[in-house]
Amino acid sequence: NRVSAGDLTVRLEPRDDAELGVLTQAFNRMTVQLASNRDLLERIATDSEALARANTAHPGHATLARRAADDRAAVEACHDVDRLRLSR
């Protein structure tokens, strides 16, 4: 429940059981990768917003501002996909 709520700091302790141990390690790797991807997407979104603000101040850069807005929309779509995956 904590992971599906967005808490990607959850780690499980591996057990001696070989199959459960492998699954536990895979779960731990998955949560680390999800957290890393979320952080990257948030940095991209922040950078895109800053770029869009800077470019709208210069009329000749309207194309770059549109691209930044498109990038932001793509990042938000990725967040929505991650939320859907975690809610299953």
mmCIF file of N, CA and C in Angstrom:
data_model
loop_
_atom_site.group_PDB
_atom_site.id
_atom_site.type_symbol
_atom_site.label_atom_id
_atom_site.label_comp_id
_atom_site.label_asym_id
_atom_site.label_seq_id
_atom_site.Cartn_x
_atom_site.Cartn_y
_atom_site.Cartn_z
ATOM 1 N N ASN A 1 0.806 -1.202 0.000
ATOM 2 C CA ASN A 1 0.000 0.000 0.000
ATOM 3 C C ASN A 1 0.847 1.262 0.000
ATOM 4 N N ARG A 2 1.971 1.249 0.704
ATOM 5 C CA ARG A 2 2.799 2.453 0.779
ATOM 6 C C ARG A 2 3.394 2.794 -0.586
ATOM 7 N N VAL A 3 3.853 1.794 -1.324
ATOM 8 C CA VAL A 3 4.433 2.044 -2.638
ATOM 9 C C VAL A 3 3.370 2.574 -3.588
ATOM 10 N N SER A 4 2.196 1.974 -3.582
ATOM 11 C CA SER A 4 1.137 2.434 -4.481
ATOM 12 C C SER A 4 0.684 3.846 -4.126
ATOM 13 N N ALA A 5 0.933 4.275 -2.891
ATOM 14 C CA ALA A 5 0.611 5.638 -2.473
ATOM 15 C C ALA A 5 1.741 6.608 -2.818
ATOM 16 N N GLY A 6 2.838 6.091 -3.387
ATOM 17 C CA GLY A 6 3.933 6.957 -3.821
ATOM 18 C C GLY A 6 5.170 6.928 -2.953
ATOM 19 N N ASP A 7 5.168 6.146 -1.865
ATOM 20 C CA ASP A 7 6.335 6.058 -0.986
ATOM 21 C C ASP A 7 7.323 5.064 -1.597
ATOM 22 N N LEU A 8 8.314 5.588 -2.317
ATOM 23 C CA LEU A 8 9.291 4.725 -2.984
ATOM 24 C C LEU A 8 10.527 4.493 -2.129
ATOM 25 N N THR A 9 10.443 4.800 -0.835
ATOM 26 C CA THR A 9 11.552 4.518 0.082
ATOM 27 C C THR A 9 11.408 3.140 0.727
ATOM 28 N N VAL A 10 10.313 2.461 0.443
ATOM 29 C CA VAL A 10 10.050 1.153 1.045
ATOM 30 C C VAL A 10 11.089 0.148 0.549
ATOM 31 N N ARG A 11 11.691 -0.572 1.476
ATOM 32 C CA ARG A 11 12.612 -1.663 1.140
ATOM 33 C C ARG A 11 12.212 -2.877 1.966
ATOM 34 N N LEU A 12 12.326 -4.028 1.365
ATOM 35 C CA LEU A 12 12.012 -5.275 2.051
ATOM 36 C C LEU A 12 13.303 -5.995 2.403
ATOM 37 N N GLU A 13 13.280 -6.715 3.505
ATOM 38 C CA GLU A 13 14.432 -7.512 3.909
ATOM 39 C C GLU A 13 14.370 -8.861 3.206
ATOM 40 N N PRO A 14 15.446 -9.234 2.491
ATOM 41 C CA PRO A 14 15.454 -10.549 1.829
ATOM 42 C C PRO A 14 15.366 -11.675 2.853
ATOM 43 N N ARG A 15 14.677 -12.732 2.462
ATOM 44 C CA ARG A 15 14.552 -13.912 3.331
ATOM 45 C C ARG A 15 15.460 -15.009 2.802
ATOM 46 N N ASP A 16 15.579 -16.054 3.575
ATOM 47 C CA ASP A 16 16.420 -17.173 3.171
ATOM 48 C C ASP A 16 15.819 -17.957 2.008
ATOM 49 N N ASP A 17 14.504 -17.932 1.896
ATOM 50 C CA ASP A 17 13.831 -18.654 0.818
ATOM 51 C C ASP A 17 14.315 -18.105 -0.526
ATOM 52 N N ALA A 18 14.844 -18.975 -1.361
ATOM 53 C CA ALA A 18 15.458 -18.541 -2.618
ATOM 54 C C ALA A 18 14.485 -17.757 -3.497
ATOM 55 N N GLU A 19 13.288 -18.278 -3.694
ATOM 56 C CA GLU A 19 12.339 -17.626 -4.585
ATOM 57 C C GLU A 19 11.871 -16.280 -4.018
ATOM 58 N N LEU A 20 11.536 -16.265 -2.734
ATOM 59 C CA LEU A 20 11.115 -15.008 -2.115
ATOM 60 C C LEU A 20 12.267 -14.006 -2.047
ATOM 61 N N GLY A 21 13.467 -14.502 -1.849
ATOM 62 C CA GLY A 21 14.635 -13.624 -1.815
ATOM 63 C C GLY A 21 14.856 -12.930 -3.148
ATOM 64 N N VAL A 22 14.701 -13.680 -4.230
ATOM 65 C CA VAL A 22 14.857 -13.115 -5.573
ATOM 66 C C VAL A 22 13.764 -12.079 -5.828
ATOM 67 N N LEU A 23 12.537 -12.395 -5.449
ATOM 68 C CA LEU A 23 11.434 -11.449 -5.626
ATOM 69 C C LEU A 23 11.635 -10.189 -4.790
ATOM 70 N N THR A 24 12.126 -10.367 -3.575
ATOM 71 C CA THR A 24 12.376 -9.221 -2.696
ATOM 72 C C THR A 24 13.443 -8.311 -3.286
ATOM 73 N N GLN A 25 14.514 -8.898 -3.791
ATOM 74 C CA GLN A 25 15.575 -8.103 -4.404
ATOM 75 C C GLN A 25 15.050 -7.363 -5.639
ATOM 76 N N ALA A 26 14.228 -8.032 -6.437
ATOM 77 C CA ALA A 26 13.650 -7.395 -7.625
ATOM 78 C C ALA A 26 12.749 -6.232 -7.220
ATOM 79 N N PHE A 27 11.955 -6.421 -6.172
ATOM 80 C CA PHE A 27 11.084 -5.352 -5.669
ATOM 81 C C PHE A 27 11.917 -4.153 -5.231
ATOM 82 N N ASN A 28 12.975 -4.399 -4.487
ATOM 83 C CA ASN A 28 13.829 -3.316 -4.008
ATOM 84 C C ASN A 28 14.479 -2.568 -5.170
ATOM 85 N N ARG A 29 14.960 -3.295 -6.180
ATOM 86 C CA ARG A 29 15.541 -2.641 -7.358
ATOM 87 C C ARG A 29 14.483 -1.809 -8.091
ATOM 88 N N MET A 30 13.266 -2.347 -8.193
ATOM 89 C CA MET A 30 12.186 -1.651 -8.877
ATOM 90 C C MET A 30 11.875 -0.324 -8.191
ATOM 91 N N THR A 31 11.767 -0.331 -6.855
ATOM 92 C CA THR A 31 11.422 0.909 -6.155
ATOM 93 C C THR A 31 12.542 1.941 -6.277
ATOM 94 N N VAL A 32 13.798 1.493 -6.270
ATOM 95 C CA VAL A 32 14.921 2.417 -6.452
ATOM 96 C C VAL A 32 14.849 3.038 -7.848
ATOM 97 N N GLN A 33 14.596 2.222 -8.871
ATOM 98 C CA GLN A 33 14.522 2.724 -10.239
ATOM 99 C C GLN A 33 13.333 3.668 -10.426
ATOM 100 N N LEU A 34 12.202 3.328 -9.840
ATOM 101 C CA LEU A 34 11.031 4.208 -9.930
ATOM 102 C C LEU A 34 11.321 5.563 -9.291
ATOM 103 N N ALA A 35 11.968 5.550 -8.135
ATOM 104 C CA ALA A 35 12.300 6.811 -7.456
ATOM 105 C C ALA A 35 13.262 7.636 -8.308
ATOM 106 N N SER A 36 14.236 6.977 -8.895
ATOM 107 C CA SER A 36 15.196 7.667 -9.751
ATOM 108 C C SER A 36 14.501 8.276 -10.966
ATOM 109 N N ASN A 37 13.615 7.511 -11.597
ATOM 110 C CA ASN A 37 12.892 8.014 -12.765
ATOM 111 C C ASN A 37 11.977 9.175 -12.396
ATOM 112 N N ARG A 38 11.314 9.073 -11.253
ATOM 113 C CA ARG A 38 10.440 10.153 -10.808
ATOM 114 C C ARG A 38 11.243 11.426 -10.574
ATOM 115 N N ASP A 39 12.414 11.300 -9.925
ATOM 116 C CA ASP A 39 13.264 12.463 -9.685
ATOM 117 C C ASP A 39 13.709 13.097 -11.001
ATOM 118 N N LEU A 40 14.097 12.265 -11.958
ATOM 119 C CA LEU A 40 14.523 12.763 -13.262
ATOM 120 C C LEU A 40 13.379 13.497 -13.960
ATOM 121 N N LEU A 41 12.194 12.913 -13.954
ATOM 122 C CA LEU A 41 11.045 13.552 -14.591
ATOM 123 C C LEU A 41 10.703 14.880 -13.928
ATOM 124 N N GLU A 42 10.827 14.948 -12.616
ATOM 125 C CA GLU A 42 10.558 16.204 -11.916
ATOM 126 C C GLU A 42 11.583 17.273 -12.282
ATOM 127 N N ARG A 43 12.859 16.878 -12.415
ATOM 128 C CA ARG A 43 13.888 17.843 -12.833
ATOM 129 C C ARG A 43 13.626 18.326 -14.256
ATOM 130 N N ILE A 44 13.237 17.417 -15.141
ATOM 131 C CA ILE A 44 12.934 17.797 -16.525
ATOM 132 C C ILE A 44 11.759 18.766 -16.555
ATOM 133 N N ALA A 45 10.738 18.482 -15.773
ATOM 134 C CA ALA A 45 9.564 19.360 -15.735
ATOM 135 C C ALA A 45 9.950 20.744 -15.227
ATOM 136 N N THR A 46 10.762 20.805 -14.186
ATOM 137 C CA THR A 46 11.199 22.090 -13.636
ATOM 138 C C THR A 46 12.032 22.859 -14.659
ATOM 139 N N ASP A 47 12.958 22.161 -15.312
ATOM 140 C CA ASP A 47 13.789 22.807 -16.326
ATOM 141 C C ASP A 47 12.944 23.293 -17.500
ATOM 142 N N SER A 48 11.968 22.503 -17.890
ATOM 143 C CA SER A 48 11.097 22.882 -19.011
ATOM 144 C C SER A 48 10.285 24.118 -18.673
ATOM 145 N N GLU A 49 9.787 24.189 -17.441
ATOM 146 C CA GLU A 49 9.039 25.366 -17.011
ATOM 147 C C GLU A 49 9.922 26.617 -17.045
ATOM 148 N N ALA A 50 11.137 26.486 -16.548
ATOM 149 C CA ALA A 50 12.053 27.631 -16.531
ATOM 150 C C ALA A 50 12.384 28.059 -17.961
ATOM 151 N N LEU A 51 12.611 27.101 -18.821
ATOM 152 C CA LEU A 51 12.905 27.406 -20.213
ATOM 153 C C LEU A 51 11.714 28.081 -20.885
ATOM 154 N N ALA A 52 10.531 27.595 -20.614
ATOM 155 C CA ALA A 52 9.331 28.188 -21.209
ATOM 156 C C ALA A 52 9.165 29.633 -20.750
ATOM 157 N N ARG A 53 9.383 29.887 -19.453
ATOM 158 C CA ARG A 53 9.271 31.263 -18.942
ATOM 159 C C ARG A 53 10.316 32.168 -19.588
ATOM 160 N N ALA A 54 11.537 31.680 -19.705
ATOM 161 C CA ALA A 54 12.611 32.486 -20.294
ATOM 162 C C ALA A 54 12.334 32.764 -21.769
ATOM 163 N N ASN A 55 11.823 31.768 -22.454
ATOM 164 C CA ASN A 55 11.596 31.928 -23.887
ATOM 165 C C ASN A 55 10.392 32.793 -24.199
ATOM 166 N N THR A 56 9.403 32.801 -23.349
ATOM 167 C CA THR A 56 8.241 33.650 -23.621
ATOM 168 C C THR A 56 8.601 35.124 -23.459
ATOM 169 N N ALA A 57 9.678 35.408 -22.745
ATOM 170 C CA ALA A 57 10.138 36.785 -22.597
ATOM 171 C C ALA A 57 10.796 37.287 -23.888
ATOM 172 N N HIS A 58 11.139 36.377 -24.788
ATOM 173 C CA HIS A 58 11.780 36.718 -26.063
ATOM 174 C C HIS A 58 10.892 36.220 -27.202
ATOM 175 N N PRO A 59 10.183 37.113 -27.862
ATOM 176 C CA PRO A 59 9.217 36.704 -28.889
ATOM 177 C C PRO A 59 9.812 35.796 -29.973
ATOM 178 N N GLY A 60 11.055 35.947 -30.286
ATOM 179 C CA GLY A 60 11.672 35.121 -31.321
ATOM 180 C C GLY A 60 11.855 33.665 -30.917
ATOM 181 N N HIS A 61 11.632 33.364 -29.668
ATOM 182 C CA HIS A 61 11.845 32.005 -29.172
ATOM 183 C C HIS A 61 10.535 31.263 -28.924
ATOM 184 N N ALA A 62 9.494 31.637 -29.594
ATOM 185 C CA ALA A 62 8.184 31.014 -29.374
ATOM 186 C C ALA A 62 8.218 29.517 -29.650
ATOM 187 N N THR A 63 8.990 29.102 -30.649
ATOM 188 C CA THR A 63 9.079 27.677 -30.979
ATOM 189 C C THR A 63 9.672 26.893 -29.815
ATOM 190 N N LEU A 64 10.717 27.426 -29.200
ATOM 191 C CA LEU A 64 11.325 26.747 -28.056
ATOM 192 C C LEU A 64 10.357 26.679 -26.887
ATOM 193 N N ALA A 65 9.584 27.731 -26.682
ATOM 194 C CA ALA A 65 8.600 27.727 -25.600
ATOM 195 C C ALA A 65 7.549 26.654 -25.841
ATOM 196 N N ARG A 66 7.118 26.508 -27.094
ATOM 197 C CA ARG A 66 6.135 25.451 -27.399
ATOM 198 C C ARG A 66 6.736 24.072 -27.155
ATOM 199 N N ARG A 67 7.995 23.904 -27.545
ATOM 200 C CA ARG A 67 8.650 22.605 -27.317
ATOM 201 C C ARG A 67 8.752 22.304 -25.825
ATOM 202 N N ALA A 68 9.081 23.313 -25.033
ATOM 203 C CA ALA A 68 9.165 23.122 -23.581
ATOM 204 C C ALA A 68 7.806 22.731 -23.019
ATOM 205 N N ALA A 69 6.759 23.370 -23.514
ATOM 206 C CA ALA A 69 5.405 23.022 -23.054
ATOM 207 C C ALA A 69 5.060 21.596 -23.459
ATOM 208 N N ASP A 70 5.458 21.198 -24.666
ATOM 209 C CA ASP A 70 5.221 19.823 -25.108
ATOM 210 C C ASP A 70 5.994 18.834 -24.239
ATOM 211 N N ASP A 71 7.243 19.188 -23.885
ATOM 212 C CA ASP A 71 8.036 18.324 -23.013
ATOM 213 C C ASP A 71 7.372 18.169 -21.655
ATOM 214 N N ARG A 72 6.866 19.280 -21.144
ATOM 215 C CA ARG A 72 6.184 19.228 -19.842
ATOM 216 C C ARG A 72 4.966 18.308 -19.924
ATOM 217 N N ALA A 73 4.202 18.413 -20.997
ATOM 218 C CA ALA A 73 3.026 17.549 -21.164
ATOM 219 C C ALA A 73 3.446 16.084 -21.231
ATOM 220 N N ALA A 74 4.558 15.808 -21.890
ATOM 221 C CA ALA A 74 5.051 14.429 -21.981
ATOM 222 C C ALA A 74 5.462 13.909 -20.606
ATOM 223 N N VAL A 75 6.116 14.764 -19.815
ATOM 224 C CA VAL A 75 6.526 14.366 -18.460
ATOM 225 C C VAL A 75 5.296 14.076 -17.604
ATOM 226 N N GLU A 76 4.292 14.939 -17.700
ATOM 227 C CA GLU A 76 3.075 14.733 -16.920
ATOM 228 C C GLU A 76 2.376 13.450 -17.343
ATOM 229 N N ALA A 77 2.403 13.133 -18.633
ATOM 230 C CA ALA A 77 1.806 11.882 -19.106
ATOM 231 C C ALA A 77 2.551 10.684 -18.528
ATOM 232 N N CYS A 78 3.878 10.794 -18.427
ATOM 233 C CA CYS A 78 4.669 9.702 -17.831
ATOM 234 C C CYS A 78 4.288 9.514 -16.372
ATOM 235 N N HIS A 79 4.095 10.612 -15.649
ATOM 236 C CA HIS A 79 3.670 10.513 -14.250
ATOM 237 C C HIS A 79 2.327 9.805 -14.156
ATOM 238 N N ASP A 80 1.417 10.135 -15.069
ATOM 239 C CA ASP A 80 0.105 9.489 -15.057
ATOM 240 C C ASP A 80 0.235 7.993 -15.313
ATOM 241 N N VAL A 81 1.116 7.598 -16.232
ATOM 242 C CA VAL A 81 1.325 6.179 -16.519
ATOM 243 C C VAL A 81 1.903 5.487 -15.294
ATOM 244 N N ASP A 82 2.878 6.127 -14.628
ATOM 245 C CA ASP A 82 3.459 5.537 -13.417
ATOM 246 C C ASP A 82 2.393 5.355 -12.340
ATOM 247 N N ARG A 83 1.524 6.341 -12.186
ATOM 248 C CA ARG A 83 0.453 6.217 -11.184
ATOM 249 C C ARG A 83 -0.468 5.054 -11.529
ATOM 250 N N LEU A 84 -0.783 4.892 -12.813
ATOM 251 C CA LEU A 84 -1.633 3.777 -13.205
ATOM 252 C C LEU A 84 -0.960 2.443 -12.926
ATOM 253 N N ARG A 85 0.323 2.357 -13.221
ATOM 254 C CA ARG A 85 1.058 1.102 -12.988
ATOM 255 C C ARG A 85 1.093 0.766 -11.507
ATOM 256 N N LEU A 86 1.315 1.771 -10.676
ATOM 257 C CA LEU A 86 1.417 1.541 -9.237
ATOM 258 C C LEU A 86 0.066 1.221 -8.618
ATOM 259 N N SER A 87 -1.017 1.639 -9.240
ATOM 260 C CA SER A 87 -2.327 1.424 -8.640
ATOM 261 C C SER A 87 -2.871 0.038 -8.919
ATOM 262 N N ARG A 88 -2.206 -0.706 -9.771
ATOM 263 C CA ARG A 88 -2.677 -2.069 -10.083
ATOM 264 C C ARG A 88 -2.385 -3.041 -8.986
#
